[in-house]
Short mmCIF file of C-alpha atoms in Angstrom, two decimals:
data_model
loop_
_atom_site.label_atom_id
_atom_site.label_comp_id
_atom_site.label_asym_id
_atom_site.label_seq_id
_atom_site.Cartn_x
_atom_site.Cartn_y
_atom_site.Cartn_z
CA MET A 1 111.43 244.00 105.58
CA LYS A 2 109.95 246.94 103.68
CA ASP A 3 106.97 248.81 104.92
CA ARG A 4 107.65 247.84 108.49
CA GLY A 5 106.00 251.04 109.61
CA ALA A 6 102.59 250.11 108.28
CA PHE A 7 102.69 246.72 109.87
CA ASP A 8 103.84 248.30 113.21
CA LEU A 9 100.91 250.73 113.00
CA LEU A 10 98.41 248.03 112.27
CA TYR A 11 99.76 246.06 115.23
CA ARG A 12 99.48 249.05 117.52
CA GLN A 13 95.94 249.80 116.46
CA THR A 14 94.51 246.33 116.56
CA SER A 15 96.50 243.91 118.71
CA ALA A 16 94.66 244.57 121.94
CA LYS A 17 91.26 243.84 120.29
CA LEU A 18 92.59 240.72 118.57
CA PHE A 19 94.25 239.53 121.73
CA GLY A 20 90.90 240.05 123.52
CA VAL A 21 89.29 237.78 120.89
CA CYS A 22 91.94 235.06 121.21
CA LEU A 23 91.70 235.13 125.04
CA ARG A 24 88.00 234.90 125.07
CA VAL A 25 87.79 232.00 122.67
CA LEU A 26 90.72 230.06 123.88
CA ASN A 27 90.40 230.91 127.56
CA ASP A 28 94.08 230.24 128.15
CA ARG A 29 96.65 233.00 128.21
CA ALA A 30 99.70 231.12 126.87
CA GLU A 31 97.67 229.64 124.00
CA ALA A 32 96.13 233.05 123.22
CA GLU A 33 99.61 234.58 123.01
CA GLU A 34 100.68 231.82 120.65
CA ALA A 35 97.48 232.30 118.61
CA LEU A 36 97.98 236.05 118.41
CA GLN A 37 101.33 235.64 116.76
CA GLU A 38 99.90 233.20 114.27
CA VAL A 39 97.06 235.58 113.52
CA PHE A 40 99.42 238.44 112.68
CA VAL A 41 101.41 236.25 110.35
CA LYS A 42 98.16 235.26 108.64
CA ILE A 43 97.11 238.86 108.29
CA TRP A 44 100.43 239.62 106.58
CA THR A 45 100.05 236.73 104.13
CA LYS A 46 96.36 237.18 103.52
CA ALA A 47 96.05 240.93 103.51
CA ASP A 48 95.41 241.08 99.76
CA ARG A 49 92.18 239.32 100.27
CA PHE A 50 90.86 242.22 102.28
CA ALA A 51 90.32 243.92 98.91
CA ALA A 52 87.70 241.30 97.96
CA SER A 53 85.74 241.49 101.22
CA ASP A 54 82.75 243.66 102.14
CA LEU A 55 83.95 243.80 105.75
CA SER A 56 85.32 246.86 107.41
CA PRO A 57 89.07 246.48 108.11
CA ILE A 58 88.59 245.83 111.87
CA SER A 59 85.83 243.39 111.27
CA TRP A 60 88.00 241.54 108.71
CA LEU A 61 90.84 241.37 111.15
CA VAL A 62 88.57 240.13 113.95
CA ALA A 63 87.14 237.46 111.70
CA ILE A 64 90.73 236.17 111.00
CA ALA A 65 91.51 236.15 114.68
CA ARG A 66 88.21 234.53 115.68
CA ASN A 67 88.37 231.82 113.01
CA HIS A 68 91.96 231.07 113.83
CA ALA A 69 91.26 230.85 117.58
CA ILE A 70 88.30 228.63 116.95
CA ASP A 71 90.37 226.29 114.62
CA ARG A 72 92.92 226.03 117.41
CA LEU A 73 90.16 225.29 119.99
CA ARG A 74 88.67 222.59 117.72
CA SER A 75 92.08 220.91 117.27
CA ARG A 76 92.68 220.59 120.93
CA ARG A 77 92.74 216.90 121.91
CA GLN A 78 90.25 217.38 124.74
CA VAL A 79 87.82 220.13 125.47
CA THR A 80 89.12 221.75 128.60
CA VAL A 81 86.36 223.16 130.60
CA ASN A 82 88.43 225.72 132.44
CA ILE A 83 86.46 228.81 132.83
CA ASP A 84 88.59 231.74 133.91
CA GLU A 85 86.20 234.01 135.61
CA ALA A 86 88.32 237.00 134.95
CA LEU A 87 87.67 236.62 131.28
CA GLU A 88 84.02 235.90 131.44
CA VAL A 89 81.98 238.59 129.90
CA ALA A 90 78.82 238.26 131.87
CA ASP A 91 76.30 239.31 129.29
CA PRO A 92 77.21 239.63 125.68
CA SER A 93 74.27 241.83 124.97
CA PRO A 94 75.04 245.17 123.29
CA GLY A 95 77.19 247.49 125.36
CA PRO A 96 76.85 251.24 124.82
CA GLU A 97 79.91 250.86 122.62
CA ALA A 98 78.09 248.71 120.14
CA SER A 99 75.10 250.95 119.64
CA ALA A 100 77.24 254.12 119.62
CA VAL A 101 79.86 252.87 117.20
CA ALA A 102 77.92 250.82 114.65
CA GLY A 103 74.51 252.53 114.87
CA GLY A 104 71.56 251.14 112.99
CA GLU A 105 73.28 248.02 111.51
CA ALA A 106 74.37 246.84 115.00
CA GLU A 107 70.90 247.27 116.36
CA ARG A 108 69.44 245.13 113.61
CA ILE A 109 71.37 241.98 114.67
CA TYR A 110 70.51 242.52 118.27
CA GLY A 111 66.86 243.16 117.39
CA CYS A 112 66.71 240.00 115.33
CA LEU A 113 68.43 237.97 118.05
CA GLU A 114 65.61 239.10 120.34
CA GLU A 115 63.09 237.70 117.97
CA LEU A 116 64.49 234.18 118.61
CA GLU A 117 63.54 232.08 121.65
CA LYS A 118 65.73 233.16 124.56
CA ASP A 119 67.82 230.10 124.92
CA ARG A 120 68.44 229.82 121.16
CA ALA A 121 69.59 233.47 121.07
CA ALA A 122 71.82 232.77 123.95
CA ALA A 123 73.25 229.77 122.16
CA VAL A 124 74.02 231.88 119.02
CA ARG A 125 75.66 234.60 121.11
CA GLY A 126 77.67 232.22 123.13
CA ALA A 127 78.80 230.22 120.08
CA TYR A 128 79.90 233.45 118.37
CA LEU A 129 81.79 234.95 121.30
CA LYS A 130 83.21 231.86 122.91
CA GLY A 131 83.52 229.58 119.90
CA GLU A 132 81.37 226.90 121.43
CA SER A 133 80.90 223.72 119.40
CA TYR A 134 77.71 221.86 118.62
CA VAL A 135 79.01 219.15 121.03
CA GLU A 136 79.32 221.59 123.84
CA LEU A 137 75.99 223.35 123.14
CA ALA A 138 74.16 220.00 122.96
CA GLU A 139 75.63 218.99 126.32
CA ARG A 140 74.64 222.15 128.02
CA HIS A 141 71.13 222.16 126.63
CA GLY A 142 70.74 218.40 127.33
CA VAL A 143 69.70 217.51 123.75
CA PRO A 144 71.07 215.22 121.16
CA LEU A 145 73.63 216.61 118.78
CA ASN A 146 71.45 216.52 115.74
CA THR A 147 68.52 218.25 117.55
CA MET A 148 70.99 221.00 118.55
CA ARG A 149 72.15 221.38 115.02
CA THR A 150 68.55 221.56 113.76
CA TRP A 151 67.69 224.21 116.30
CA LEU A 152 70.61 226.29 115.51
CA ARG A 153 70.24 226.03 111.75
CA ARG A 154 66.64 227.00 112.05
CA SER A 155 67.67 229.98 114.24
CA LEU A 156 70.25 231.04 111.61
CA GLN A 157 67.59 230.94 108.97
CA LYS A 158 65.24 233.00 111.02
CA LEU A 159 68.01 235.44 111.73
CA ARG A 160 68.79 235.83 108.02
CA GLU A 161 65.11 236.37 107.20
CA CYS A 162 64.81 238.96 109.89
CA LEU A 163 68.04 240.73 108.74
CA GLU A 164 66.85 240.84 105.18
CA ARG A 165 63.44 242.31 106.01
CA MET B 1 61.85 215.77 108.61
CA THR B 2 64.10 213.18 110.24
CA LEU B 3 67.37 213.82 112.05
CA ALA B 4 69.26 212.00 109.36
CA GLU B 5 67.99 214.27 106.64
CA ASN B 6 68.97 217.50 108.19
CA SER B 7 72.43 216.61 109.45
CA GLY B 8 74.27 216.81 106.06
CA PRO B 9 75.27 219.86 103.99
CA GLU B 10 72.50 218.94 101.53
CA TRP B 11 70.05 220.02 104.15
CA GLU B 12 67.53 222.70 103.00
CA GLY B 13 69.66 225.50 104.35
CA GLY B 14 72.32 224.45 101.94
CA ASP B 15 75.57 226.34 101.53
CA ASP B 16 74.28 229.50 103.04
CA ILE B 17 73.54 228.00 106.41
CA PHE B 18 76.78 225.96 106.19
CA ALA B 19 78.50 229.30 105.82
CA ALA B 20 76.67 230.67 108.81
CA GLU B 21 77.66 227.66 110.91
CA TYR B 22 81.33 228.18 109.95
CA VAL B 23 81.17 231.89 110.82
CA LEU B 24 79.37 231.13 114.14
CA GLY B 25 82.10 228.68 114.97
CA VAL B 26 80.04 225.72 116.00
CA LEU B 27 81.29 223.18 113.50
CA PRO B 28 83.67 220.29 114.38
CA ALA B 29 87.29 220.51 113.16
CA ASP B 30 86.74 218.37 109.98
CA GLU B 31 83.81 220.42 108.78
CA ARG B 32 85.67 223.59 109.55
CA ARG B 33 88.56 222.39 107.38
CA GLN B 34 86.05 221.55 104.60
CA ALA B 35 84.56 225.07 104.79
CA SER B 36 87.96 226.63 104.83
CA SER B 37 89.11 224.94 101.71
CA ARG B 38 85.91 225.87 99.98
CA ILE B 39 86.49 229.51 101.00
CA ASP B 40 89.83 229.29 99.23
CA GLY B 41 88.51 227.49 96.14
CA GLU B 42 84.93 228.70 95.60
CA PRO B 43 84.40 232.45 95.31
CA ALA B 44 80.62 232.07 95.58
CA PHE B 45 80.97 230.21 98.88
CA ALA B 46 83.54 232.76 100.14
CA ARG B 47 81.01 235.46 99.48
CA LEU B 48 78.33 233.69 101.62
CA VAL B 49 80.81 233.45 104.41
CA ASP B 50 81.71 237.16 103.97
CA GLN B 51 78.05 238.10 104.27
CA TRP B 52 77.60 236.15 107.43
CA GLU B 53 80.76 237.71 108.91
CA LEU B 54 79.22 241.07 108.01
CA ARG B 55 75.89 240.17 109.77
CA PHE B 56 77.46 238.97 112.98
CA ALA B 57 80.27 241.60 113.16
CA PRO B 58 78.47 243.90 115.56
CA LEU B 59 78.54 241.13 118.21
CA ALA B 60 82.35 241.46 118.26
CA SER B 61 82.04 244.66 120.16
CA ALA B 62 81.56 242.50 123.26
CA TYR B 63 85.17 241.34 123.07
CA PRO B 64 87.24 243.41 125.51
CA GLU B 65 90.48 244.97 124.50
CA VAL B 66 93.48 243.34 126.29
CA GLU B 67 97.02 244.53 125.80
CA PRO B 68 99.26 241.68 124.80
CA PRO B 69 102.59 241.24 126.51
CA ALA B 70 105.38 243.32 125.01
CA ALA B 71 107.32 240.19 123.95
CA ILE B 72 104.70 239.22 121.38
CA LYS B 73 105.48 241.84 118.68
CA PRO B 74 109.21 240.96 118.39
CA ALA B 75 108.15 237.22 118.18
CA ILE B 76 105.76 238.11 115.30
CA ASP B 77 108.47 240.04 113.57
CA ARG B 78 110.79 236.99 113.81
CA ARG B 79 108.08 234.70 112.42
CA LEU B 80 107.45 237.12 109.58
CA ALA B 81 111.02 237.30 108.63
CA THR B 82 110.91 233.47 108.19
CA ALA B 83 107.43 233.30 106.79
CA VAL B 84 108.03 235.52 103.80
CA GLN B 85 111.24 233.67 102.92
CA LEU B 86 109.98 230.11 103.07
CA PRO B 87 107.36 228.96 100.61
CA SER B 88 104.16 227.99 102.28
CA SER B 89 103.04 224.39 101.67
CA ALA B 90 99.61 225.89 100.62
CA ALA B 91 101.22 228.05 97.93
CA PRO B 92 99.14 227.64 94.78
CA SER B 93 101.92 228.36 92.45
CA PRO B 94 105.57 227.59 93.45
CA GLY B 95 106.80 230.12 90.76
CA LEU B 96 105.01 232.94 92.55
CA TRP B 97 107.23 232.53 95.61
CA SER B 98 110.41 232.76 93.52
CA SER B 99 109.79 236.38 92.97
CA LEU B 100 110.17 237.46 96.58
CA ALA B 101 110.49 241.15 95.73
CA LEU B 102 107.12 241.35 94.11
CA TRP B 103 105.44 239.16 96.61
CA ARG B 104 106.85 241.25 99.52
CA GLY B 105 105.80 244.37 97.71
CA LEU B 106 102.29 243.11 97.32
CA ALA B 107 101.97 241.83 100.85
CA ALA B 108 103.45 245.03 102.23
CA ALA B 109 101.14 247.11 100.03
CA ALA B 110 98.09 245.21 101.27
CA VAL B 111 99.12 245.54 104.80
CA ALA B 112 99.71 249.19 104.32
CA ALA B 113 96.24 249.57 102.94
CA LEU B 114 94.70 247.78 105.96
CA ALA B 115 96.83 249.88 108.39
CA LEU B 116 95.70 253.07 106.73
CA TYR B 117 91.99 252.06 106.82
CA VAL B 118 92.24 251.06 110.51
CA ALA B 119 94.27 254.07 111.48
CA VAL B 120 92.40 256.75 109.69
CA PRO B 121 89.49 257.07 112.15
CA TYR B 122 92.03 257.65 114.91
CA VAL B 123 94.06 260.26 113.13
CA ASN B 124 93.22 263.84 113.39
CA PRO B 125 92.99 265.60 110.90
CA PRO B 126 92.16 262.82 108.54
CA VAL B 127 95.02 261.84 106.34
CA GLN B 128 94.77 261.82 102.59
CA ALA B 129 95.59 258.39 101.31
CA PRO B 130 98.92 258.39 99.43
CA GLN B 131 98.30 257.90 95.72
CA GLU B 132 101.66 256.36 95.02
CA ARG B 133 100.57 252.78 95.01
CA MET B 134 97.33 250.87 94.52
CA VAL B 135 96.54 247.22 94.87
CA ALA B 136 93.87 244.89 93.44
CA THR B 137 92.95 241.22 93.64
CA LEU B 138 91.58 240.01 90.35
CA ALA B 139 89.14 237.13 90.52
CA ALA B 140 85.73 236.19 89.16
CA ASP B 141 82.87 233.72 89.91
CA GLY B 142 83.08 230.45 87.97
CA SER B 143 86.72 230.96 87.27
CA ASP B 144 89.89 229.78 89.05
CA VAL B 145 92.05 232.52 87.49
CA LYS B 146 93.49 234.92 90.10
CA TYR B 147 96.02 237.68 89.89
CA MET B 148 97.30 240.14 92.40
CA VAL B 149 98.08 243.55 90.98
CA MET B 150 100.06 246.50 92.29
CA TYR B 151 100.20 249.74 90.48
CA ASP B 152 103.08 252.03 91.20
CA ALA B 153 102.15 255.50 90.03
CA HIS B 154 105.69 256.66 90.55
CA SER B 155 107.27 254.30 88.07
CA GLY B 156 104.12 254.00 85.99
CA GLU B 157 104.31 250.22 86.05
CA ILE B 158 101.90 247.44 86.96
CA GLY B 159 103.23 244.47 88.80
CA LEU B 160 101.23 241.26 88.46
CA ALA B 161 101.54 238.06 90.46
CA HIS B 162 99.85 235.04 88.91
CA VAL B 163 98.24 233.20 91.88
CA ALA B 164 96.14 230.55 90.13
CA GLY B 165 94.46 229.41 86.86
CA GLU B 166 95.96 228.38 83.52
CA ARG B 167 95.41 230.04 80.14
CA GLY B 168 95.49 226.76 78.17
CA ALA B 169 96.98 226.00 74.79
CA ASP B 170 96.74 228.68 72.06
CA ARG B 171 95.35 231.15 74.51
CA ASP B 172 96.50 234.23 76.19
CA PHE B 173 95.35 236.41 79.05
CA GLU B 174 94.85 240.00 78.18
CA LEU B 175 94.63 242.83 80.68
CA TRP B 176 91.99 245.56 80.31
CA MET B 177 91.32 248.82 82.08
CA ILE B 178 87.65 249.79 82.49
CA GLU B 179 86.92 253.32 83.38
CA GLY B 180 83.24 254.01 84.29
CA ASN B 181 80.95 253.07 81.50
CA ASN B 182 83.62 253.35 78.74
CA PRO B 183 84.62 250.38 76.65
CA PRO B 184 87.56 248.44 78.00
CA VAL B 185 90.97 249.60 76.93
CA SER B 186 93.69 246.96 76.42
CA MET B 187 96.81 247.18 78.56
CA GLY B 188 98.36 244.32 76.70
CA VAL B 189 98.73 240.62 76.79
CA ILE B 190 99.89 239.37 80.24
CA PRO B 191 103.25 237.59 79.70
CA ALA B 192 103.19 234.04 81.02
CA GLY B 193 104.87 233.37 84.32
CA ALA B 194 104.54 233.78 88.00
CA SER B 195 105.18 237.41 88.22
CA MET B 196 105.77 240.18 85.73
CA LYS B 197 105.80 243.88 85.27
CA MET B 198 103.87 245.73 82.56
CA PRO B 199 104.52 249.39 81.66
CA VAL B 200 101.46 251.62 81.68
CA LYS B 201 100.99 254.12 78.81
CA GLN B 202 101.16 257.77 79.90
CA ASP B 203 97.55 258.52 78.95
CA MET B 204 96.21 255.63 81.03
CA ARG B 205 98.08 256.48 84.15
CA ASP B 206 95.71 259.19 85.38
CA LYS B 207 92.71 257.01 84.75
CA LEU B 208 94.32 254.18 86.75
CA ALA B 209 95.12 256.54 89.61
CA ALA B 210 91.46 257.59 89.72
CA GLY B 211 90.50 254.04 90.61
CA ALA B 212 89.73 252.02 87.49
CA VAL B 213 88.59 248.46 87.24
CA LEU B 214 91.04 245.95 85.93
CA ALA B 215 89.84 242.81 84.09
CA VAL B 216 91.59 239.72 82.52
CA SER B 217 89.96 238.11 79.48
CA LEU B 218 90.84 234.86 77.77
CA GLU B 219 91.94 235.61 74.18
CA PRO B 220 93.51 234.00 71.18
CA THR B 221 97.31 233.82 71.31
CA GLY B 222 98.69 237.31 70.88
CA GLY B 223 95.54 239.01 72.22
CA SER B 224 92.23 240.11 71.02
CA PRO B 225 92.14 240.64 67.20
CA THR B 226 89.44 243.28 67.54
CA GLY B 227 90.72 245.63 70.16
CA GLN B 228 87.88 244.58 72.44
CA PRO B 229 87.66 241.55 74.65
CA THR B 230 86.43 238.58 72.57
CA GLY B 231 86.75 235.79 75.24
CA PRO B 232 85.18 235.42 78.75
CA VAL B 233 86.37 237.76 81.62
CA VAL B 234 88.12 235.29 83.88
CA ALA B 235 89.21 237.80 86.58
CA ALA B 236 88.45 241.33 87.54
CA GLY B 237 88.84 243.76 90.51
CA ASP B 238 89.11 247.34 91.64
CA LEU B 239 92.36 249.14 92.21
CA ARG B 240 92.43 250.53 95.72
CA ASP B 241 94.59 253.25 97.22
CA ILE B 242 97.03 252.26 99.96
#
């Protein structure tokens, strides 16, 4: 294969982050390892699309890994509620890294999340980081599925209005 | 507002909120598949998804970095060796895959571009992007025409891979270079087929290397009679360094 060097470099620079994404969403080491392999094959075959995206390279790669891991999660026959404590990130609020690296843009999404009601902001963050489904969110919040969906959609609209201000 | 009213995609939030739900990851498998195929087929929807990925991207800083086991990389290499040789069932145009050399070249070029972008912040001093090869994806709203382009400054040739979209009877696709606010300059009629190479005239090479926009217009057979595009622009994109 030509240009192996570039692919190896890409893998070295990004595999730990993308593996972190797969692990967090799938919460199963063997499955995350499988998913990571599929993610890099996808990156290879879809890399030309990066040119059409507004995302930074690492955000584009994380999006591929996240979406792939979530697709895998959704296609599991049963939802396994197997919380591996070692992988729990206690509070997905901004770490120092977030503010330091991304600066103003990053603060905006966090600021806008704070404008939402607390449990809705938590639902949005939880869904993003862990890939939780409407079904799981509805169960946890003890509301019907459609109510959950209405809540979340309204929260997303509020988020967009806030981010566009 | 009743529950039934706001459970479908026709809900007031429309495509934009559907895109947000996809990015957030809350949708069930069937709706994710639906969203995913719209991303592939509808550039406008793909853009909505891209914008939401952009908005949420800072949250990803909460993902920890975890070194994967050493056995993963060789396993990926083995899969790639197979993946680039076997046509994917999702391949839009079977002919495209018959030209493996060009496909591999484009895939490798795109990966090289990504690797460079990702690596640059870590490299000290900053490296200058090599100007040898550039890549572009040509597409446009409201059109299903898509080409991938690789420009090799060394050979002075443009390689095109036809991904999707037909030119129709008595029509040709013509390739144009647009530099700044200057009128488009024809690079010639794109030969029919899955993949092809087009030579670039000497005086256009420097302009291409400086990062021109490429566009494809639909013209009468044989190309524009006027020297300027006469039909709609069906695909366009920037050439990027790799």
